[in-house]
mmCIF file with all atom_site columns, C-alpha atoms in Angstrom:
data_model
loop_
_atom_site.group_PDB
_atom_site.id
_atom_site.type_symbol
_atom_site.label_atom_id
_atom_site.label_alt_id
_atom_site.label_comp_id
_atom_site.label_asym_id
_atom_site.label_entity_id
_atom_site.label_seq_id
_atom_site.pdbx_PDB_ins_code
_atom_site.Cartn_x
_atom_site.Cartn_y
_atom_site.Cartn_z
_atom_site.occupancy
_atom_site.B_iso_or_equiv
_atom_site.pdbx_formal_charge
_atom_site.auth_seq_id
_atom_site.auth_comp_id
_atom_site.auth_asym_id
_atom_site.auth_atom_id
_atom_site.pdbx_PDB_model_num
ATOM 1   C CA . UNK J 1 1   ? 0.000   0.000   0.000  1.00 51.00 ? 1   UNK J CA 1
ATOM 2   C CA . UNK J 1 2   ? 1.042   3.616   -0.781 1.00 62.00 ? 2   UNK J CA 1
ATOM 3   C CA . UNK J 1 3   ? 1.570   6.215   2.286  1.00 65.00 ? 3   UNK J CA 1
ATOM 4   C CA . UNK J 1 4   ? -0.952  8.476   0.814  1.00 73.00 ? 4   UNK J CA 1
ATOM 5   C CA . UNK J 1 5   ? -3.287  5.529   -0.249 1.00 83.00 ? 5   UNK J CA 1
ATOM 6   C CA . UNK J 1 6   ? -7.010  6.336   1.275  1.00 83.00 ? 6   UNK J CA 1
ATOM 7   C CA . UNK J 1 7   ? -9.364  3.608   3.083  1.00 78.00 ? 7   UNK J CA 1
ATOM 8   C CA . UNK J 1 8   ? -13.141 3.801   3.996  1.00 74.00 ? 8   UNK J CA 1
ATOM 9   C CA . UNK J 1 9   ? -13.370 2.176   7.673  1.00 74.00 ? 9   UNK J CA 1
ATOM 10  C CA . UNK J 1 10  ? -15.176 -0.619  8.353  1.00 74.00 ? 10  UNK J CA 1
ATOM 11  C CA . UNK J 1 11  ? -17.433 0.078   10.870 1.00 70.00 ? 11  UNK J CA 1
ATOM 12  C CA . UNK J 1 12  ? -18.710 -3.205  10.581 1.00 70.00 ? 12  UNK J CA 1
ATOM 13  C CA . UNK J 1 13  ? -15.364 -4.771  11.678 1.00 75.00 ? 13  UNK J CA 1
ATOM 14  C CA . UNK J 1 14  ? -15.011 -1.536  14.033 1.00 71.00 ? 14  UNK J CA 1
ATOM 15  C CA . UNK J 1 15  ? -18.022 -3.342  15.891 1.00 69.00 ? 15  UNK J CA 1
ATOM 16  C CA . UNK J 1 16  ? -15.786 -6.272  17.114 1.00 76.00 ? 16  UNK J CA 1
ATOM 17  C CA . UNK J 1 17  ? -13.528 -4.295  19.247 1.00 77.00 ? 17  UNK J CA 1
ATOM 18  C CA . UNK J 1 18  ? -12.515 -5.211  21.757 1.00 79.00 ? 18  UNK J CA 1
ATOM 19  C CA . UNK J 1 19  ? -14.128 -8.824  21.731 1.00 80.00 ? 19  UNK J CA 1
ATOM 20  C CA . UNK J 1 20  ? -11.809 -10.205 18.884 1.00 87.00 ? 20  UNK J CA 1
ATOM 21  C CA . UNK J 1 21  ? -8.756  -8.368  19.622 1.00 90.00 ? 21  UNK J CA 1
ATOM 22  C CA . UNK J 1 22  ? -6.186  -11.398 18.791 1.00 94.00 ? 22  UNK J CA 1
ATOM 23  C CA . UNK J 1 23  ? -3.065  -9.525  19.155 1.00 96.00 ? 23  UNK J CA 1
ATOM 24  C CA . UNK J 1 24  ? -1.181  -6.931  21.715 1.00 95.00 ? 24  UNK J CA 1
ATOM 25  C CA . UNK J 1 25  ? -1.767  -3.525  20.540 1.00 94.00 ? 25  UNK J CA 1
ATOM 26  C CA . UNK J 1 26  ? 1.813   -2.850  22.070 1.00 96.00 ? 26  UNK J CA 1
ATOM 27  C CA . UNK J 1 27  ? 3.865   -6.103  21.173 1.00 97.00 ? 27  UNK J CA 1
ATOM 28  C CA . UNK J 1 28  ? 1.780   -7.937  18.719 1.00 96.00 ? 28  UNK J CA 1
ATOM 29  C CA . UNK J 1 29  ? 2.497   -10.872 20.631 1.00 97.00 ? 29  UNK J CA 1
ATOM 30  C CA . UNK J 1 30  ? -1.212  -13.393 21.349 1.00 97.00 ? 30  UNK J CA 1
ATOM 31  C CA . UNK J 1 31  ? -3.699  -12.165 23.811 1.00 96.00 ? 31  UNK J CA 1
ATOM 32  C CA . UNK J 1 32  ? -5.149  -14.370 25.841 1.00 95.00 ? 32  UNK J CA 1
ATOM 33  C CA . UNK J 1 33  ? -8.026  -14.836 28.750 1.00 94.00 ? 33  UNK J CA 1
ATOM 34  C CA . UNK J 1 34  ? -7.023  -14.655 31.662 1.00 95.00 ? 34  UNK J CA 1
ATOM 35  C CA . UNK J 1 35  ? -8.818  -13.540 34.948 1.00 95.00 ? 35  UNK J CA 1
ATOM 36  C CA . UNK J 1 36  ? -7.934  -10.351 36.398 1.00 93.00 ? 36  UNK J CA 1
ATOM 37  C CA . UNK J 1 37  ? -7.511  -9.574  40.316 1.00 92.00 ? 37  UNK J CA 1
ATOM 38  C CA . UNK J 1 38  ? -8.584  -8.045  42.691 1.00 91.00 ? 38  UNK J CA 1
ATOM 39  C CA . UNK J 1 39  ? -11.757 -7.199  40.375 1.00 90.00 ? 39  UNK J CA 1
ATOM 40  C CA . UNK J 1 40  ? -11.938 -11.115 39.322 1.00 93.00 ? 40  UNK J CA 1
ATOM 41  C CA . UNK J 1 41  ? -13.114 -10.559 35.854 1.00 92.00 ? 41  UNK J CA 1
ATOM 42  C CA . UNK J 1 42  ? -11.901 -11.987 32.667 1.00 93.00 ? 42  UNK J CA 1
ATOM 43  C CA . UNK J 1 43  ? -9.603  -9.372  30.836 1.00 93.00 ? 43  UNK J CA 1
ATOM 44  C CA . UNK J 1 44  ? -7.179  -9.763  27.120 1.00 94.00 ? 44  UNK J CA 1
ATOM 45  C CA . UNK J 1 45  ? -4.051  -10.159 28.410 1.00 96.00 ? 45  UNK J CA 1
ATOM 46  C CA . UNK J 1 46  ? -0.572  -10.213 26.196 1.00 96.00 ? 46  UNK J CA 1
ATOM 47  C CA . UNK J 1 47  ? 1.487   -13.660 26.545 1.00 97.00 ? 47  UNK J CA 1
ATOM 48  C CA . UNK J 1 48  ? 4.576   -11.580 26.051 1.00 97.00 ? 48  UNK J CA 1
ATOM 49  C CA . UNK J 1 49  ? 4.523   -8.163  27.849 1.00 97.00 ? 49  UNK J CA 1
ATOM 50  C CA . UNK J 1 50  ? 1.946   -8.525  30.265 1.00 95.00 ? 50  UNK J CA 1
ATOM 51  C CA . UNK J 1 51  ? -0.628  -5.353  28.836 1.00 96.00 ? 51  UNK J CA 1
ATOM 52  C CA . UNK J 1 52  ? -4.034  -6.097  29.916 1.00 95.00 ? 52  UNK J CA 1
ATOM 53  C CA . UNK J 1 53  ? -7.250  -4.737  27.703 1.00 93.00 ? 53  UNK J CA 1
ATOM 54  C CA . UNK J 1 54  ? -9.432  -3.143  29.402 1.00 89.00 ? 54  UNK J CA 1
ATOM 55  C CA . UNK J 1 55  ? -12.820 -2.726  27.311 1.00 85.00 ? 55  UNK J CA 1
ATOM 56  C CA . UNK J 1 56  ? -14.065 0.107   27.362 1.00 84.00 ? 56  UNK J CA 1
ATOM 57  C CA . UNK J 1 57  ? -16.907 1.935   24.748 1.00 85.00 ? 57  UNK J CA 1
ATOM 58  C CA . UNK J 1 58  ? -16.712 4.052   21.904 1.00 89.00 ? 58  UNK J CA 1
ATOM 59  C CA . UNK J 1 59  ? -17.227 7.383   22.592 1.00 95.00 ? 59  UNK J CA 1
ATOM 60  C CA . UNK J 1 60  ? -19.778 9.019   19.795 1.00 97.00 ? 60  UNK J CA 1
ATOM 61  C CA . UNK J 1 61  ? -21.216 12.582  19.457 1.00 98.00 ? 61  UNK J CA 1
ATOM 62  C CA . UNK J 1 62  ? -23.709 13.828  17.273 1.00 98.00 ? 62  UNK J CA 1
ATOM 63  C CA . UNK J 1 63  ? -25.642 16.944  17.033 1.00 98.00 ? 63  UNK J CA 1
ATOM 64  C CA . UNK J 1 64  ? -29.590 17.586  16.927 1.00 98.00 ? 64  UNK J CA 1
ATOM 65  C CA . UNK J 1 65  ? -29.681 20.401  14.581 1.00 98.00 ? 65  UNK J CA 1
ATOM 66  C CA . UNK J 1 66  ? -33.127 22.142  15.527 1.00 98.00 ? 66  UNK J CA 1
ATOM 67  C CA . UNK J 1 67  ? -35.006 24.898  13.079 1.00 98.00 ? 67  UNK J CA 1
ATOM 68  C CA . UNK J 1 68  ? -37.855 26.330  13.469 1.00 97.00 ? 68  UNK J CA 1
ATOM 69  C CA . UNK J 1 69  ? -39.293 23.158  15.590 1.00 97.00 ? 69  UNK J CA 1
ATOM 70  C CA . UNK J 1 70  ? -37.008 20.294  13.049 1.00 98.00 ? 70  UNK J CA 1
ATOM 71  C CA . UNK J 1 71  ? -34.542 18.314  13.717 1.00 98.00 ? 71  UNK J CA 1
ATOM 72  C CA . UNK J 1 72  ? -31.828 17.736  11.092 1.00 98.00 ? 72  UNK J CA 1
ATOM 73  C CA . UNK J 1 73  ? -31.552 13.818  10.047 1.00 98.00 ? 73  UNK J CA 1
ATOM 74  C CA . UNK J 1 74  ? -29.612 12.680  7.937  1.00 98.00 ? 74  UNK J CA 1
ATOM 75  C CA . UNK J 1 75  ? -29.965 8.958   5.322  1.00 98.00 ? 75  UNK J CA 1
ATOM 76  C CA . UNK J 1 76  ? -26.581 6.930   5.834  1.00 97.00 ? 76  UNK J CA 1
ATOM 77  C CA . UNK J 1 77  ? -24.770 6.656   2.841  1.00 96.00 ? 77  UNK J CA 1
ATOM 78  C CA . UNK J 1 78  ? -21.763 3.894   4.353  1.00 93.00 ? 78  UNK J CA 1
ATOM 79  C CA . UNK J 1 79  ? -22.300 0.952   6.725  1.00 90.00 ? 79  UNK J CA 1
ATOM 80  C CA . UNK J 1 80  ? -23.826 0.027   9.137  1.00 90.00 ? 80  UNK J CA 1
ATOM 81  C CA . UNK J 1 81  ? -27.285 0.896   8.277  1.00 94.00 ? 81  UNK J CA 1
ATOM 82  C CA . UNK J 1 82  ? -26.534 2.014   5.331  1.00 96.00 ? 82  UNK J CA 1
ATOM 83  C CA . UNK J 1 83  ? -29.902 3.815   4.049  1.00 98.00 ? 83  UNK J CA 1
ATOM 84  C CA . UNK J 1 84  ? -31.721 4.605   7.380  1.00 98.00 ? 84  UNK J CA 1
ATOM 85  C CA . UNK J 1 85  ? -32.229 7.765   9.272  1.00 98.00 ? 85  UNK J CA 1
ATOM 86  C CA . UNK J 1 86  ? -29.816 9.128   12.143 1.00 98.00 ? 86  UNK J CA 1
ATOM 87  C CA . UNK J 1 87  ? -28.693 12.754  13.322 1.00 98.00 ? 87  UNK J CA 1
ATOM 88  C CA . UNK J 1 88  ? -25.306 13.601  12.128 1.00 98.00 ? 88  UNK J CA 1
ATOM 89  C CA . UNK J 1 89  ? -22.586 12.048  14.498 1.00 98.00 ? 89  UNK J CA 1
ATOM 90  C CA . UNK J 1 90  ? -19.271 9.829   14.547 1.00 96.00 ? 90  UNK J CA 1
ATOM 91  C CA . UNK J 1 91  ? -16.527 8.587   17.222 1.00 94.00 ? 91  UNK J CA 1
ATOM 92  C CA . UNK J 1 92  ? -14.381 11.257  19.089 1.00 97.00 ? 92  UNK J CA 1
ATOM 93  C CA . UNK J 1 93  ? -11.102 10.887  18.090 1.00 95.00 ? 93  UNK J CA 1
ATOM 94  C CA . UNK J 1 94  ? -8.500  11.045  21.332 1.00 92.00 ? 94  UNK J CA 1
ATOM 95  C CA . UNK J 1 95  ? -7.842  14.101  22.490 1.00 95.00 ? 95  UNK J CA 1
ATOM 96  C CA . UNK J 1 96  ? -10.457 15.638  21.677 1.00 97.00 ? 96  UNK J CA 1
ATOM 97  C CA . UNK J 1 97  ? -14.019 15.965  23.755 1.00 97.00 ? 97  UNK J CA 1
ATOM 98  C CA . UNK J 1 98  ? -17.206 15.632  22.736 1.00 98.00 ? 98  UNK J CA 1
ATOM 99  C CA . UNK J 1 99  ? -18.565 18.972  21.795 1.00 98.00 ? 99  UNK J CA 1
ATOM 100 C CA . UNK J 1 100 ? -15.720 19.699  19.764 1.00 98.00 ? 100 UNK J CA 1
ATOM 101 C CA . UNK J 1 101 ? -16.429 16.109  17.986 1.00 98.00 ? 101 UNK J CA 1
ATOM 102 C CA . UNK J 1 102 ? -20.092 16.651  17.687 1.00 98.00 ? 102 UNK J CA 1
ATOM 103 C CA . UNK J 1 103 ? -19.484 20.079  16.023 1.00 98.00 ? 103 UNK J CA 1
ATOM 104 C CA . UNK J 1 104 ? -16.738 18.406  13.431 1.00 98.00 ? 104 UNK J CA 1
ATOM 105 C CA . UNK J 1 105 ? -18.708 15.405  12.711 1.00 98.00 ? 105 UNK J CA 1
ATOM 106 C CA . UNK J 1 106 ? -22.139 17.435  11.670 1.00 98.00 ? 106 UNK J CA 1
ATOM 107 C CA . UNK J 1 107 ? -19.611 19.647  9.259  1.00 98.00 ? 107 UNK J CA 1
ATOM 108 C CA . UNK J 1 108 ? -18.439 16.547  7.935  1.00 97.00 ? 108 UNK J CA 1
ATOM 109 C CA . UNK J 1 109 ? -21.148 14.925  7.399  1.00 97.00 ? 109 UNK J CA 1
ATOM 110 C CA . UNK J 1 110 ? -23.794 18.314  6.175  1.00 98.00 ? 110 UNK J CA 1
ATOM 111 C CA . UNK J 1 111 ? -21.189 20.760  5.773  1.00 97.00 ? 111 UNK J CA 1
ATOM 112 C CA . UNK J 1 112 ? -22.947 22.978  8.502  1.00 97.00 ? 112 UNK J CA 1
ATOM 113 C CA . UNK J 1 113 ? -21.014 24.897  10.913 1.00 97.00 ? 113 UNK J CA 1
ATOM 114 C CA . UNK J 1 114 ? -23.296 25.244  13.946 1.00 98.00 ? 114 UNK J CA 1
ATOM 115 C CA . UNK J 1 115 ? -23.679 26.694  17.300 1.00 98.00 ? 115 UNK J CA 1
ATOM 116 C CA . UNK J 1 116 ? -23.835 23.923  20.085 1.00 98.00 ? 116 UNK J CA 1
ATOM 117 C CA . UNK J 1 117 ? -26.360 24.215  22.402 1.00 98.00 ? 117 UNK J CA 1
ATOM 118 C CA . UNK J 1 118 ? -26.764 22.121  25.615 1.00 98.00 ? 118 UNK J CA 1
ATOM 119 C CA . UNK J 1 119 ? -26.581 18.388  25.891 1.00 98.00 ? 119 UNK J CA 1
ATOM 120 C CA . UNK J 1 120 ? -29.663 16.509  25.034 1.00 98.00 ? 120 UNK J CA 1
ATOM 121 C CA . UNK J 1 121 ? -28.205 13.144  26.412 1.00 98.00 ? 121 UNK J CA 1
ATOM 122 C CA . UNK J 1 122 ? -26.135 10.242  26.855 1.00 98.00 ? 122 UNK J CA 1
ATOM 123 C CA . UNK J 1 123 ? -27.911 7.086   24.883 1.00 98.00 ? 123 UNK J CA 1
ATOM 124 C CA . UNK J 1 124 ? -25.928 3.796   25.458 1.00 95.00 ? 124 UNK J CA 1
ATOM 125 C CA . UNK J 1 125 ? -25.961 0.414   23.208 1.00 89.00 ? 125 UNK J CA 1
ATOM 126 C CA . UNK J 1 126 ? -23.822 -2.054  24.367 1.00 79.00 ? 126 UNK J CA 1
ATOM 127 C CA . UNK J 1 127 ? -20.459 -1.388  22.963 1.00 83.00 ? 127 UNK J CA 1
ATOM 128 C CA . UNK J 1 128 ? -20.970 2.620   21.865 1.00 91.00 ? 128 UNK J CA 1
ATOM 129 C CA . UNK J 1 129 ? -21.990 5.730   24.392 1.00 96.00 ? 129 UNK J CA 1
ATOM 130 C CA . UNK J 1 130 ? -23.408 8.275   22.447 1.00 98.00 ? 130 UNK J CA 1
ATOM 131 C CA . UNK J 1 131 ? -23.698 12.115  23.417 1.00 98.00 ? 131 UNK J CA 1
ATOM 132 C CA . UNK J 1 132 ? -26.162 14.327  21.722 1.00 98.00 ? 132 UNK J CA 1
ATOM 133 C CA . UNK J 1 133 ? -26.124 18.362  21.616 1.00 98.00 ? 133 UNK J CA 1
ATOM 134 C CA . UNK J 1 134 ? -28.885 20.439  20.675 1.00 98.00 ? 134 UNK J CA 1
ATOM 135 C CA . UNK J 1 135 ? -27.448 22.869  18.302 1.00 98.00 ? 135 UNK J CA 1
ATOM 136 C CA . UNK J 1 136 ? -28.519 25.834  16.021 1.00 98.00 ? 136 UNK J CA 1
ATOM 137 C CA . UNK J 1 137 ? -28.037 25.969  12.419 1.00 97.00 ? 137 UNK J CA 1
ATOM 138 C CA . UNK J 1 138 ? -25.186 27.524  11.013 1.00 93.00 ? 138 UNK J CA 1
ATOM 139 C CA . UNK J 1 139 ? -25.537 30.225  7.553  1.00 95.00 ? 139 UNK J CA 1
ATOM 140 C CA . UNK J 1 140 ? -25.060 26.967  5.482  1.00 95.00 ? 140 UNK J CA 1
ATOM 141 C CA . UNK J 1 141 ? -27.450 24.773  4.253  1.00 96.00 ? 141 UNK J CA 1
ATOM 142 C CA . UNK J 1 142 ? -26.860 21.164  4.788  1.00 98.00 ? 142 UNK J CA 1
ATOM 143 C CA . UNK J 1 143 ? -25.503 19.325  1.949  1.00 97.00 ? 143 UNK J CA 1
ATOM 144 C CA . UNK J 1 144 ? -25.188 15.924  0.748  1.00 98.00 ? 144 UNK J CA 1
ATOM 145 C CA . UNK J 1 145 ? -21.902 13.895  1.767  1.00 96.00 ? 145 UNK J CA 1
ATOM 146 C CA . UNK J 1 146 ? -21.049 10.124  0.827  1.00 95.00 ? 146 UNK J CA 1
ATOM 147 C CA . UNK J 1 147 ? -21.955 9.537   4.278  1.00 95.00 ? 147 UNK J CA 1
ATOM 148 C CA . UNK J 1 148 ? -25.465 11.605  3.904  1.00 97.00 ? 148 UNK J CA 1
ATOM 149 C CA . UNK J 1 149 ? -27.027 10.683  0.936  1.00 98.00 ? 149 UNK J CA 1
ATOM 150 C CA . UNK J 1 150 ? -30.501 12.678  1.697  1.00 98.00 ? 150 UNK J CA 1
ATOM 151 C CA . UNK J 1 151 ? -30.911 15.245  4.467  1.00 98.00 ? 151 UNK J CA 1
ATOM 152 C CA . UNK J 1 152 ? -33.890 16.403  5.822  1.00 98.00 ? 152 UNK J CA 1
ATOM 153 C CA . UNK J 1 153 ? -35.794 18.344  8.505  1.00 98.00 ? 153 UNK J CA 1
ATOM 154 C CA . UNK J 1 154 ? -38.181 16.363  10.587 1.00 98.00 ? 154 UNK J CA 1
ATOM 155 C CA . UNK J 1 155 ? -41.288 17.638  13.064 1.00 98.00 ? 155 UNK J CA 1
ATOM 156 C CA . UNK J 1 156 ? -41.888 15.198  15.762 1.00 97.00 ? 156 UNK J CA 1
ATOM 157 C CA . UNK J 1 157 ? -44.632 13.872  14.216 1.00 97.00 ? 157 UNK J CA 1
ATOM 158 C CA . UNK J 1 158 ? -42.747 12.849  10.934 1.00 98.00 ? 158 UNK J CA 1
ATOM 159 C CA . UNK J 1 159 ? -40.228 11.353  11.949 1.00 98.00 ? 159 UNK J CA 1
ATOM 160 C CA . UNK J 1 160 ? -40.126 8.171   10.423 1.00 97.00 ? 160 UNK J CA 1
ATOM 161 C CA . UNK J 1 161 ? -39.335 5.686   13.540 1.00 98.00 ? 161 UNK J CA 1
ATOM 162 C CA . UNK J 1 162 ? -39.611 2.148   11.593 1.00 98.00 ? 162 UNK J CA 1
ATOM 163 C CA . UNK J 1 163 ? -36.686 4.195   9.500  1.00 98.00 ? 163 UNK J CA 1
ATOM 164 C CA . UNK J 1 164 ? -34.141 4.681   12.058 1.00 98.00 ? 164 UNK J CA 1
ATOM 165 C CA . UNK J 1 165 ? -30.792 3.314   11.939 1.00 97.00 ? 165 UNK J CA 1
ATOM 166 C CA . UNK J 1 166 ? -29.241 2.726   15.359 1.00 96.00 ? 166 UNK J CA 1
ATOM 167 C CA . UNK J 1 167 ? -31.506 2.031   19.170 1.00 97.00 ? 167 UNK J CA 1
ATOM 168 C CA . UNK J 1 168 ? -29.177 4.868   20.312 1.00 97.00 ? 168 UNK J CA 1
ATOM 169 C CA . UNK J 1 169 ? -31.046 7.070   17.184 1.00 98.00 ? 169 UNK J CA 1
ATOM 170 C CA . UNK J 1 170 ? -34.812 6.150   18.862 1.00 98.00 ? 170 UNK J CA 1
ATOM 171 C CA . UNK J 1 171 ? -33.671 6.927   22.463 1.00 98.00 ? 171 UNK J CA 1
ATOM 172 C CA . UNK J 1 172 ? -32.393 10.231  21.278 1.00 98.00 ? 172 UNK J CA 1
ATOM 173 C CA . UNK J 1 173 ? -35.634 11.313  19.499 1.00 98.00 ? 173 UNK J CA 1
ATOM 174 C CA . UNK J 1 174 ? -37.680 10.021  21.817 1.00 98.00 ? 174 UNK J CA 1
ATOM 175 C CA . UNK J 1 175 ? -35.537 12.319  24.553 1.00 98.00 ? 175 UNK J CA 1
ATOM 176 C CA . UNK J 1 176 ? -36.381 15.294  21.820 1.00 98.00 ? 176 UNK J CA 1
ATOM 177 C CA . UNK J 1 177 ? -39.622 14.729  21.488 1.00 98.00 ? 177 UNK J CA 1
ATOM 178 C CA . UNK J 1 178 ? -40.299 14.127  24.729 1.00 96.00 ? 178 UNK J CA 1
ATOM 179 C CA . UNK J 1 179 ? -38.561 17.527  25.388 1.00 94.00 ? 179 UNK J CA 1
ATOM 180 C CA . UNK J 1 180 ? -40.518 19.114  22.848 1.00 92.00 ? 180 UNK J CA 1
ATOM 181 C CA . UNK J 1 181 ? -44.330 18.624  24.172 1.00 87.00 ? 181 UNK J CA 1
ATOM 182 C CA . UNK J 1 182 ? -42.971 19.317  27.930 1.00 79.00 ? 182 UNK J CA 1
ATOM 183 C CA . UNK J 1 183 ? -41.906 23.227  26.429 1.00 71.00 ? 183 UNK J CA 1
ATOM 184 C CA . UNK J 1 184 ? -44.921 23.321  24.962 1.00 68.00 ? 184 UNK J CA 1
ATOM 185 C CA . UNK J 1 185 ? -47.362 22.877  28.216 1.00 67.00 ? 185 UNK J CA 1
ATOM 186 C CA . UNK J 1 186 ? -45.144 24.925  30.122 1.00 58.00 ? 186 UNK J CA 1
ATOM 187 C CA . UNK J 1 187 ? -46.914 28.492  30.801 1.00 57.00 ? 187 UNK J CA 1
#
């Protein structure tokens, strides 16, 4: 492979971290099972240099764009669910925090800049946390990425839930829209 060569991830594959790591991410040397004290739980551990995996989840961030009442969703255009409805969102790459990611990943994905409001949520799924801001729409107008192949504005009451792509997506909305009738009965 050439240094400048370019890959699409797998987030398929992505999916069976850390429960098929084979190899030391340190040494390369074999992993194995092995149970861990004092917390007596079964941890990777590295035949040769002794580094033990401690699994953690993926940190995600995503934004809720909001106009006028709408929230911003966006068709997936790459796996997994490739063709269902989710916010713009992605993993937080190290070192940076989740606002910061949130904000990148919804340019990325719509080509918005936006203004981050407060924090809708955590939603968890087994191996992936997700955090979700409420945030304002920037001067752009969202675009269409590989990774968004249709974007669209939803009212709670079009959002198309047997559509969705992730459980973390339908917690989310359901947190909105929740949110959503509560400001509206408040005097």
């Amino acid at each position: 492979m050439k240094k400048h060569d370019s890959i699409h991830a797998n987030h398929r594959v992505q999916r069976d971290y850390p429960a098929k790591v084979k190899f030391c991410p340190l040494c390369g040397a074999a992993m194995v099972s092995r149970m861990l004290m004092p917390e007596n739980a079964e941890r990777k551990v590295c035949t040769r240099c002794g580094f033990v995996l401690f699994p953690g989840p993926k940190l995600v961030a995503g934004c809720f764009v909001i106009d006028d009442g709408r929230v911003l969703l966006i068709r997936r255009g790459i796996e997994p669910a490739v063709g269902k409805w989710t916010f713009p969102g992605g993993y937080v790459d190290f070192g940076e925090n989740a606002a910061e990611a949130a904000i990148r990943e919804t340019r990325e994905e719509v080509g918005m800049r936006v203004a981050l409001g407060p924090l809708l949520g955590v939603f968890n799924d087994s191996a992936i946390t997700v955090v979700v801001y409420l945030a304002t729409p920037g001067i752009e107008a969202p675009s269409l990425t590989v990774e968004a192949t249709e974007v669209r504005y939803f009212a709670p009451d079009e959002i198309q839930w047997h559509d969705l792509a992730f459980p973390t997506t339908t917690d989310a909305l359901t947190a909105w829209v929740a949110s959503t009738r509560k400001s509206r009965q408040s005097p």
